[in-house]
Coordinates of C-alpha atoms and ligand atoms in Angstrom, one line a residue:
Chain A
X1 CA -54.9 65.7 67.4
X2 CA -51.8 67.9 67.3
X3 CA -51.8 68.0 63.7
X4 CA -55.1 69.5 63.5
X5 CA -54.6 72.3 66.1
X6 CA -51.5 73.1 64.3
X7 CA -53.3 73.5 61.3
X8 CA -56.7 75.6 62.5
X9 CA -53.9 77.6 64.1
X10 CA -52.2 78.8 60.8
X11 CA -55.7 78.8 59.4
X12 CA -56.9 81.3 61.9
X13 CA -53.5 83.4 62.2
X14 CA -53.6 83.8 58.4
X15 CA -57.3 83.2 57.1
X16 CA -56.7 85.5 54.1
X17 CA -53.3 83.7 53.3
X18 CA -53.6 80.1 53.8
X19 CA -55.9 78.9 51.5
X20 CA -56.4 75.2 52.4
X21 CA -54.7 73.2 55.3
X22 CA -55.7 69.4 55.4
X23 CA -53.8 66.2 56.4
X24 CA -53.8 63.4 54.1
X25 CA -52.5 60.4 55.0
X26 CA -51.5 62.3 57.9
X27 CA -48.9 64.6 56.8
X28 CA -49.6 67.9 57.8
X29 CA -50.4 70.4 54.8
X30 CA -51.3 74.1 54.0
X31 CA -52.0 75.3 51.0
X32 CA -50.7 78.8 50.6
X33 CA -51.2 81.8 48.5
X34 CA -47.8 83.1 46.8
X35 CA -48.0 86.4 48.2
X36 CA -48.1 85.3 51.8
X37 CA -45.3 83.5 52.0
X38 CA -43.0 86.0 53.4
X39 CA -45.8 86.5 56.4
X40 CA -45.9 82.3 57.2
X41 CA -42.3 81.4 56.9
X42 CA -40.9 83.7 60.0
X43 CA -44.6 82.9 62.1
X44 CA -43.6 79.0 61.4
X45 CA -40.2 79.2 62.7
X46 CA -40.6 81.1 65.5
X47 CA -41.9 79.8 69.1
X48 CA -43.8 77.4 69.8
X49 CA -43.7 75.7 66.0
X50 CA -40.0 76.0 65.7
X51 CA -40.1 74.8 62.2
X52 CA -36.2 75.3 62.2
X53 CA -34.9 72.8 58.9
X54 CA -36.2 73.4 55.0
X55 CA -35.8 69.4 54.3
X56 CA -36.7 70.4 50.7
X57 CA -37.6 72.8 48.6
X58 CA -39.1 71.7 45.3
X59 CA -41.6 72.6 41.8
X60 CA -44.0 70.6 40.2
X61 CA -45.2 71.2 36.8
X62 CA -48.7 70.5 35.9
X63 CA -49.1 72.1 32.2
X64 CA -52.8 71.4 32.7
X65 CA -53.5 73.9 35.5
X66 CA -54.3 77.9 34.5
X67 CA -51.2 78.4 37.5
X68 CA -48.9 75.9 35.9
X69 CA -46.1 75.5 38.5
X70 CA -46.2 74.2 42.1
X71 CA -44.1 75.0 44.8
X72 CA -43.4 72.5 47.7
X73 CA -42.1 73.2 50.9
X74 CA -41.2 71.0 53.6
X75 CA -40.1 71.8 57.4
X76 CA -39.6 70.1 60.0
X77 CA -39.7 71.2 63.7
X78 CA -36.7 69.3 65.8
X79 CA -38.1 70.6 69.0
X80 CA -41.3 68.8 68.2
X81 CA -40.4 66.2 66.0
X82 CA -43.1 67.7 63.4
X83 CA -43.2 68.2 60.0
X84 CA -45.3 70.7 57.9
X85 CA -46.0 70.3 54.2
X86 CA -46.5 74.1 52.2
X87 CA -47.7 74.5 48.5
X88 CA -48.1 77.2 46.6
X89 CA -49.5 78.2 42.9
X90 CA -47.5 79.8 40.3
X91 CA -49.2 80.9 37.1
X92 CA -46.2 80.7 33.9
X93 CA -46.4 84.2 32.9
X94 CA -45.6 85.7 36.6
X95 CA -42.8 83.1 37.5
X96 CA -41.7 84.8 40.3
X97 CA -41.7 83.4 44.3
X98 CA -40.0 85.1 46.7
X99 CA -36.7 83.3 47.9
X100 CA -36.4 82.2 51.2
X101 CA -32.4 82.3 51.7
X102 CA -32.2 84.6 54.3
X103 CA -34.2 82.1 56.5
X104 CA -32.6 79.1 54.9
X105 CA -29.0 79.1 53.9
X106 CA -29.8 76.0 52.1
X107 CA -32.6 77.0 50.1
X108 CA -29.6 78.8 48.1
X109 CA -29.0 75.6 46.2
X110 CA -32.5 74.5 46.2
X111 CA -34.1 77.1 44.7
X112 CA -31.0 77.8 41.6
X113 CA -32.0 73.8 41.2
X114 CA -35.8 74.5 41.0
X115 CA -34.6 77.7 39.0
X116 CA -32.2 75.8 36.6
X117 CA -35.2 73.3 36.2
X118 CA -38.3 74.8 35.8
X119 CA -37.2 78.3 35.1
X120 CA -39.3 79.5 38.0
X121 CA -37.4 82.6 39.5
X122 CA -37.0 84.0 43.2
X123 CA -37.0 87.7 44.0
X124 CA -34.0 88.5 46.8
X125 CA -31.7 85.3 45.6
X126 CA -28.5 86.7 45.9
X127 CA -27.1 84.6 42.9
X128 CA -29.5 83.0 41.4
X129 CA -27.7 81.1 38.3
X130 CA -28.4 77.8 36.3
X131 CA -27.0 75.0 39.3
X132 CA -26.8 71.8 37.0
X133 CA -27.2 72.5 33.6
X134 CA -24.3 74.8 31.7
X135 CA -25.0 77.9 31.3
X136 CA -25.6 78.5 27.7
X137 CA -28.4 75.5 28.2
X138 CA -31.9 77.2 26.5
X139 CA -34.9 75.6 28.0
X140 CA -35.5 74.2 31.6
X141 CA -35.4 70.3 31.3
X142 CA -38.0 69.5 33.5
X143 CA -41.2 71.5 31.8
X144 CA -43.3 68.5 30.8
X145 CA -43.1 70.4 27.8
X146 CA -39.4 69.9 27.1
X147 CA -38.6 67.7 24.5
X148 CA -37.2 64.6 25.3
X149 CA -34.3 64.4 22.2
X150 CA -33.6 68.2 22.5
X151 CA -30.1 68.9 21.2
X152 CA -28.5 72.0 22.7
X153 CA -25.8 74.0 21.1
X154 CA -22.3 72.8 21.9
X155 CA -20.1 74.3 24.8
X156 CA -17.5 76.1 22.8
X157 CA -14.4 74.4 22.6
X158 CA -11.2 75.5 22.5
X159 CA -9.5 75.0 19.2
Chain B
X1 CA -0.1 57.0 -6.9
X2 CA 1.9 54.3 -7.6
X3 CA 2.9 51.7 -5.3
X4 CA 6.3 52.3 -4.7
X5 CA 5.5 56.4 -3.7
X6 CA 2.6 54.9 -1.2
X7 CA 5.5 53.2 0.8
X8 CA 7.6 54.2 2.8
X9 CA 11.0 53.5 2.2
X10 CA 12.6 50.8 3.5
X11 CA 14.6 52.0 6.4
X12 CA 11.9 54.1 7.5
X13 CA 9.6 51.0 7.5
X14 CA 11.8 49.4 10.2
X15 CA 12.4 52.6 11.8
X16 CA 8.6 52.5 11.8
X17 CA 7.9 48.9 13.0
X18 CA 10.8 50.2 16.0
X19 CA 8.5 53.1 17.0
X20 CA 5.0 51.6 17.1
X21 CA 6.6 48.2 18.7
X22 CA 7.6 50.4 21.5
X23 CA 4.6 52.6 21.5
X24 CA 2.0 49.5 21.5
X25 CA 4.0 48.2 23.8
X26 CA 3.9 50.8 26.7
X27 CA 0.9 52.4 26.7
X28 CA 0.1 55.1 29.4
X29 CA -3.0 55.2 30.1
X30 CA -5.0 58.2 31.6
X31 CA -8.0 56.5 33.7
X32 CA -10.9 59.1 33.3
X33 CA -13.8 57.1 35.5
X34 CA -16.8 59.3 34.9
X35 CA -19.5 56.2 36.1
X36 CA -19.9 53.1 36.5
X37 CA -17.8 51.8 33.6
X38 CA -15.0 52.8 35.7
X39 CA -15.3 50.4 38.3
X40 CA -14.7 47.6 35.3
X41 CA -11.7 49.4 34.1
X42 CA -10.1 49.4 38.1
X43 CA -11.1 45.4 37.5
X44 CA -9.4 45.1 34.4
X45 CA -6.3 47.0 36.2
X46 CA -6.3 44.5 39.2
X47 CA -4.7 41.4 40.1
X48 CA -7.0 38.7 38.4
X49 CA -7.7 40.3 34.6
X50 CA -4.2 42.1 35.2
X51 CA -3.4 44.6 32.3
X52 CA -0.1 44.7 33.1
X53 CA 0.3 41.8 30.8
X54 CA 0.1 44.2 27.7
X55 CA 2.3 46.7 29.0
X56 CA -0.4 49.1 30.6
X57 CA -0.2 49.1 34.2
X58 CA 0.3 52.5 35.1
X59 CA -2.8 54.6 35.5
X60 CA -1.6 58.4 35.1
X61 CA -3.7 60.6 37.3
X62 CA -2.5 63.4 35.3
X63 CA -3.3 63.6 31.4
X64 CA 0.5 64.7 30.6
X65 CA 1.9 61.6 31.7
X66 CA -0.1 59.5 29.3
X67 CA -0.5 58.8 26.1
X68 CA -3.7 56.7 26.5
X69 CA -7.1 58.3 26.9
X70 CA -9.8 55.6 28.5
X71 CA -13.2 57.8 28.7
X72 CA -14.9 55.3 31.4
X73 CA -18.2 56.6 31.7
X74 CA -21.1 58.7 30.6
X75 CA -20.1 62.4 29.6
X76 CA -22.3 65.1 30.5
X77 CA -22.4 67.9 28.5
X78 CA -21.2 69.9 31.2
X79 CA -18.1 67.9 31.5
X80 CA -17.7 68.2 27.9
X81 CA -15.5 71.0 27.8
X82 CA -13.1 69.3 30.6
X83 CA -12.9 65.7 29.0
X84 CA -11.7 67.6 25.8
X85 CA -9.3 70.2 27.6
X86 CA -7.8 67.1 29.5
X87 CA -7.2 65.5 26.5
X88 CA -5.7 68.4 24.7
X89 CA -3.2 68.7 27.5
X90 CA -2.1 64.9 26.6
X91 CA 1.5 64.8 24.6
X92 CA 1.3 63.8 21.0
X93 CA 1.1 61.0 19.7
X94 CA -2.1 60.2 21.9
X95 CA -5.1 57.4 21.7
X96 CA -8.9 57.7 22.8
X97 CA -10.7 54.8 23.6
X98 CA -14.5 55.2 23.8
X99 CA -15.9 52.3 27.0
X100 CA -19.0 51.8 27.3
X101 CA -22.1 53.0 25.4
X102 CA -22.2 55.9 27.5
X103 CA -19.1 57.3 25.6
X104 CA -19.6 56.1 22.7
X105 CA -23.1 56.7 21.9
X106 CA -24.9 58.1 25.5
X107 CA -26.4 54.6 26.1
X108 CA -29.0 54.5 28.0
X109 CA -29.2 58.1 28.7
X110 CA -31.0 60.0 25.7
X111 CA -31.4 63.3 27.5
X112 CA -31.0 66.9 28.3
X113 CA -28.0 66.6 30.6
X114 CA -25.9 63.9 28.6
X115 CA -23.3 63.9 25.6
X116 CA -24.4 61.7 23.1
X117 CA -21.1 60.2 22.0
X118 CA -17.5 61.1 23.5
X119 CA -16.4 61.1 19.5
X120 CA -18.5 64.9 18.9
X121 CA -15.5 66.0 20.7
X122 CA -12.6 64.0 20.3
X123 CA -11.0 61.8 17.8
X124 CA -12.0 58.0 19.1
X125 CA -10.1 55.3 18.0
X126 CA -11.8 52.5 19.4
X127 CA -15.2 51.8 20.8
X128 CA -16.4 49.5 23.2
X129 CA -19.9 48.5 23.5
X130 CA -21.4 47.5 27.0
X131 CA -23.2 48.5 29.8
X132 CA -20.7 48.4 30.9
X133 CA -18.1 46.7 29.0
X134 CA -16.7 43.4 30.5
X135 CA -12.8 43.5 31.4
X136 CA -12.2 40.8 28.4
X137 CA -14.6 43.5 27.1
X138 CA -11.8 46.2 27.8
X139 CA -8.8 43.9 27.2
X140 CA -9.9 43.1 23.4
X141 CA -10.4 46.7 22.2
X142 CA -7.0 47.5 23.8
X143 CA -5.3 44.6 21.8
X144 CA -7.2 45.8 18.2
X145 CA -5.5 49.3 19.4
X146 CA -2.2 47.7 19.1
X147 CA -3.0 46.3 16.0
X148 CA -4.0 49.4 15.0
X149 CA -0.8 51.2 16.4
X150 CA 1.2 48.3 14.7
X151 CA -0.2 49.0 11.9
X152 CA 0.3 53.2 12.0
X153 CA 3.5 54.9 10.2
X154 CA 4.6 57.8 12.4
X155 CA 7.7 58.7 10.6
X156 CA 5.3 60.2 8.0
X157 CA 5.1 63.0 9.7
X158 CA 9.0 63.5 9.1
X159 CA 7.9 64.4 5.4
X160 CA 4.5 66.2 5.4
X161 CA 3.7 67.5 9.6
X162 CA 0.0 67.5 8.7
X163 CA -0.4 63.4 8.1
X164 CA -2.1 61.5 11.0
X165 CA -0.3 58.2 11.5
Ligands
LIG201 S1 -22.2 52.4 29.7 FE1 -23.4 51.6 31.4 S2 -21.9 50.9 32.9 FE2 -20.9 52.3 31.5 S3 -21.0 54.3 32.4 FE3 -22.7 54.1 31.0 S4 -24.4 53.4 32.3 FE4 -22.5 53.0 33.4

C-alpha cells in the first residue's frame, strides 16, 4: 500500500527521529520527536512527497501526560493527492517548538493561535503575539486547567 | 425637599414635555450587529414589523449621527474597548439599549473570550431578554424607552450641568 511505503520510508530516512509511524483508520501518521522537526519538514516537501499545504497546524493538551502538550500537523501533497498526519510531544516546562513560517506562510497565524491558546511558544516566529485574546489576557484559555468562570482584568477604558 | 422645590417650574415642565416629545419621537438609532441578534433587529427594521412607525427608521452607520445605541449581539472582551469608544463618540443626550442576553448578561456564553454584560461598560437603559429577542421583543423595550424619555426632565441640566435627565 502507498501509505505504508510512505511511512517505512520516513521511518528509515529518519530512524532516530521519527519515533512511531502507523495508519489508523487509514490516515497516514508519524509520530515525531520535537527536535527533528526542522530535519522532516523540508525532506517532506521536497520531491517525490511534495507535501506542499500545512491544512492545519494545531495543540492538544493532555494534563495527564509527563509531556503535557501535543502538537498536530497536517499536509497534504496536491501532486499526489496524499495527506500525512505529524505529532509531536511537548513537556510544559520546555514549551518551545520550532516555528515553521518560513516553510508555511500560513503557519504565521496558526501557530500565534496555538500560542495565544495554549501558551506553547515557537523559536524563529517573527511576531509571535496573542492572535485572539487581548493582549493584557493572563492565562491561555484552552489548558484544561483554565478555569471556566475566570474573570480577567478589564481593558482600560478611556475616561 | 419639599414638593414644590422637586418640580420644575411650570414653564420648564412644558418646555420639558416639548423636548422629550420630540426626542422620543425621532430616535436615531446606531445599529451595532455584533451576532445573531442582529439579524432580528434588520427584521424589526423591515417592511413587515416596520419601526418606522415609532419614528426610528434610520439606521446611522456612524455613531455621531445617532442618538440611539442598539448593542445587537454578544460583546467580546476584545471589542469592549470599541463598543464603548463608539458610544462615547455619540452626541449627548444618548440611549443604550441592551438586546439579547448576550449584551445584557453574556447569555449563553460564560467564558474566557466574552463580556459578561454590555452594562460593565456603559450606562444601559433598557434590557431585552432573548436568544435572541423577538422583533415585538425589540419593539416593546423601545416603546418603555419612550416612556422612559417621556418621563426624563432635560432642562435640569440648565440649573445644575451634573443632573442626568
Ligand atoms: S442573545 Fe442569542 S441570538 Fe442574541 S447574539 Fe447572543 S446568542 Fe445570538
Amino acid at each position: 500500500m502507498e501509505e505504508t511505503t510512505i511511512l517505512e520510508a520516513l521511518k528509515r530516512r529518519f530512524p532516530k527521529g521519527v519515533v512511531d509511524a502507523s495508519a489508523p483508520l487509514g490516515d497516514a501518521t508519524i509520530v515525531i520527536r520535537k527536535d527533528a522537526l526542522l530535519e522532516i519538514i523540508p525532506f517532506l516537501k521536497e520531491k517525490p512527497y511534495e507535501f506542499a499545504m500545512l491544512l492545519d497546524l494545531t495543540c492538544v493538551d493532555y494534563p495527564e501526560r509527563a509531556e503535557r502538550f501535543e502538537m498536530v500537523y497536517h499536509l497534504f501533497s496536491l501532486a499526489a493527492n496524499r495527506r500525512l498526519r505529524i505529532k509531536l510531544s511537548v513537556p510544559e516546562d520546555a514549551a518551545v517548538v520550532d516555528s515553521l513560517v518560513r516553510f508555511w506562510k500560513n503557519a504565521d497565524w496558526l501557530e500565534r493561535e496555538v500560542f495565544d491558546m495554549f501558551g506553547v511558544r515557537f523559536a524563529g516566529h517573527p511576531d509571535l503575539r496573542r492572535l485572539f485574546m487581548n493582549d493584557g489576557f493572563v492565562g491561555h484559555p484552552l489548558r484544561k486547567d483554565y478555569p471556566l468562570r475566570k474573570r480577567q482584568p478589564m481593558i482600560p477604558l478611556r475616561k | 425637599m419639599s414638593d414644590r422645590i422637586e418640580r420644575p417650574p411650570f414653564v420648564l415642565a412644558k418646555l420639558d414635555q416639548l423636548i422629550t416629545w420630540s426626542q422620543k419621537n425621532s430616535l436615531w438609532p446606531f445599529g451595532s450587529g455584533l451576532a445573531c441578534c442582529a439579524i432580528e433587529m434588520i427584521a424589526t427594521a423591515a417592511a413587515r414589523y416596520d419601526i418606522a412607525r415609532f419614528g426610528m427608521e434610520l439606521f446611522r452607520a456612524s455613531p455621531r449621527q445617532a442618538d440611539l445605541f442598539i448593542v445587537a449581539g454578544t460583546v467580546t472582551n476584545k471589542m469592549a474597548p470599541i463598543i464603548r469608544r463608539l458610544w462615547e463618540q455619540m452626541a449627548d443626550p444618548k440611549w443604550v439599549v441592551a438586546m439579547g442576553n448576550c449584551a445584557v448578561s453574556g447569555g449563553p456564553f460564560p467564558t474566557y473570550a466574552v463580556l459578561q454584560g454590555v452594562d460593565r461598560i456603559l450606562p444601559v437603559d433598557i434590557h431585552i431578554a432573548g436568544c435572541p429577542p423577538t422583533p415585538q421583543g425589540l419593539l416593546n423595550g423601545l416603546l418603555l424607552l419612550q416612556e422612559r424619555i417621556a418621563k426624563s426632565h432635560p432642562t435640569k441640566e440648565i440649573f445644575n450641568p451634573d443632573a442626568r435627565r
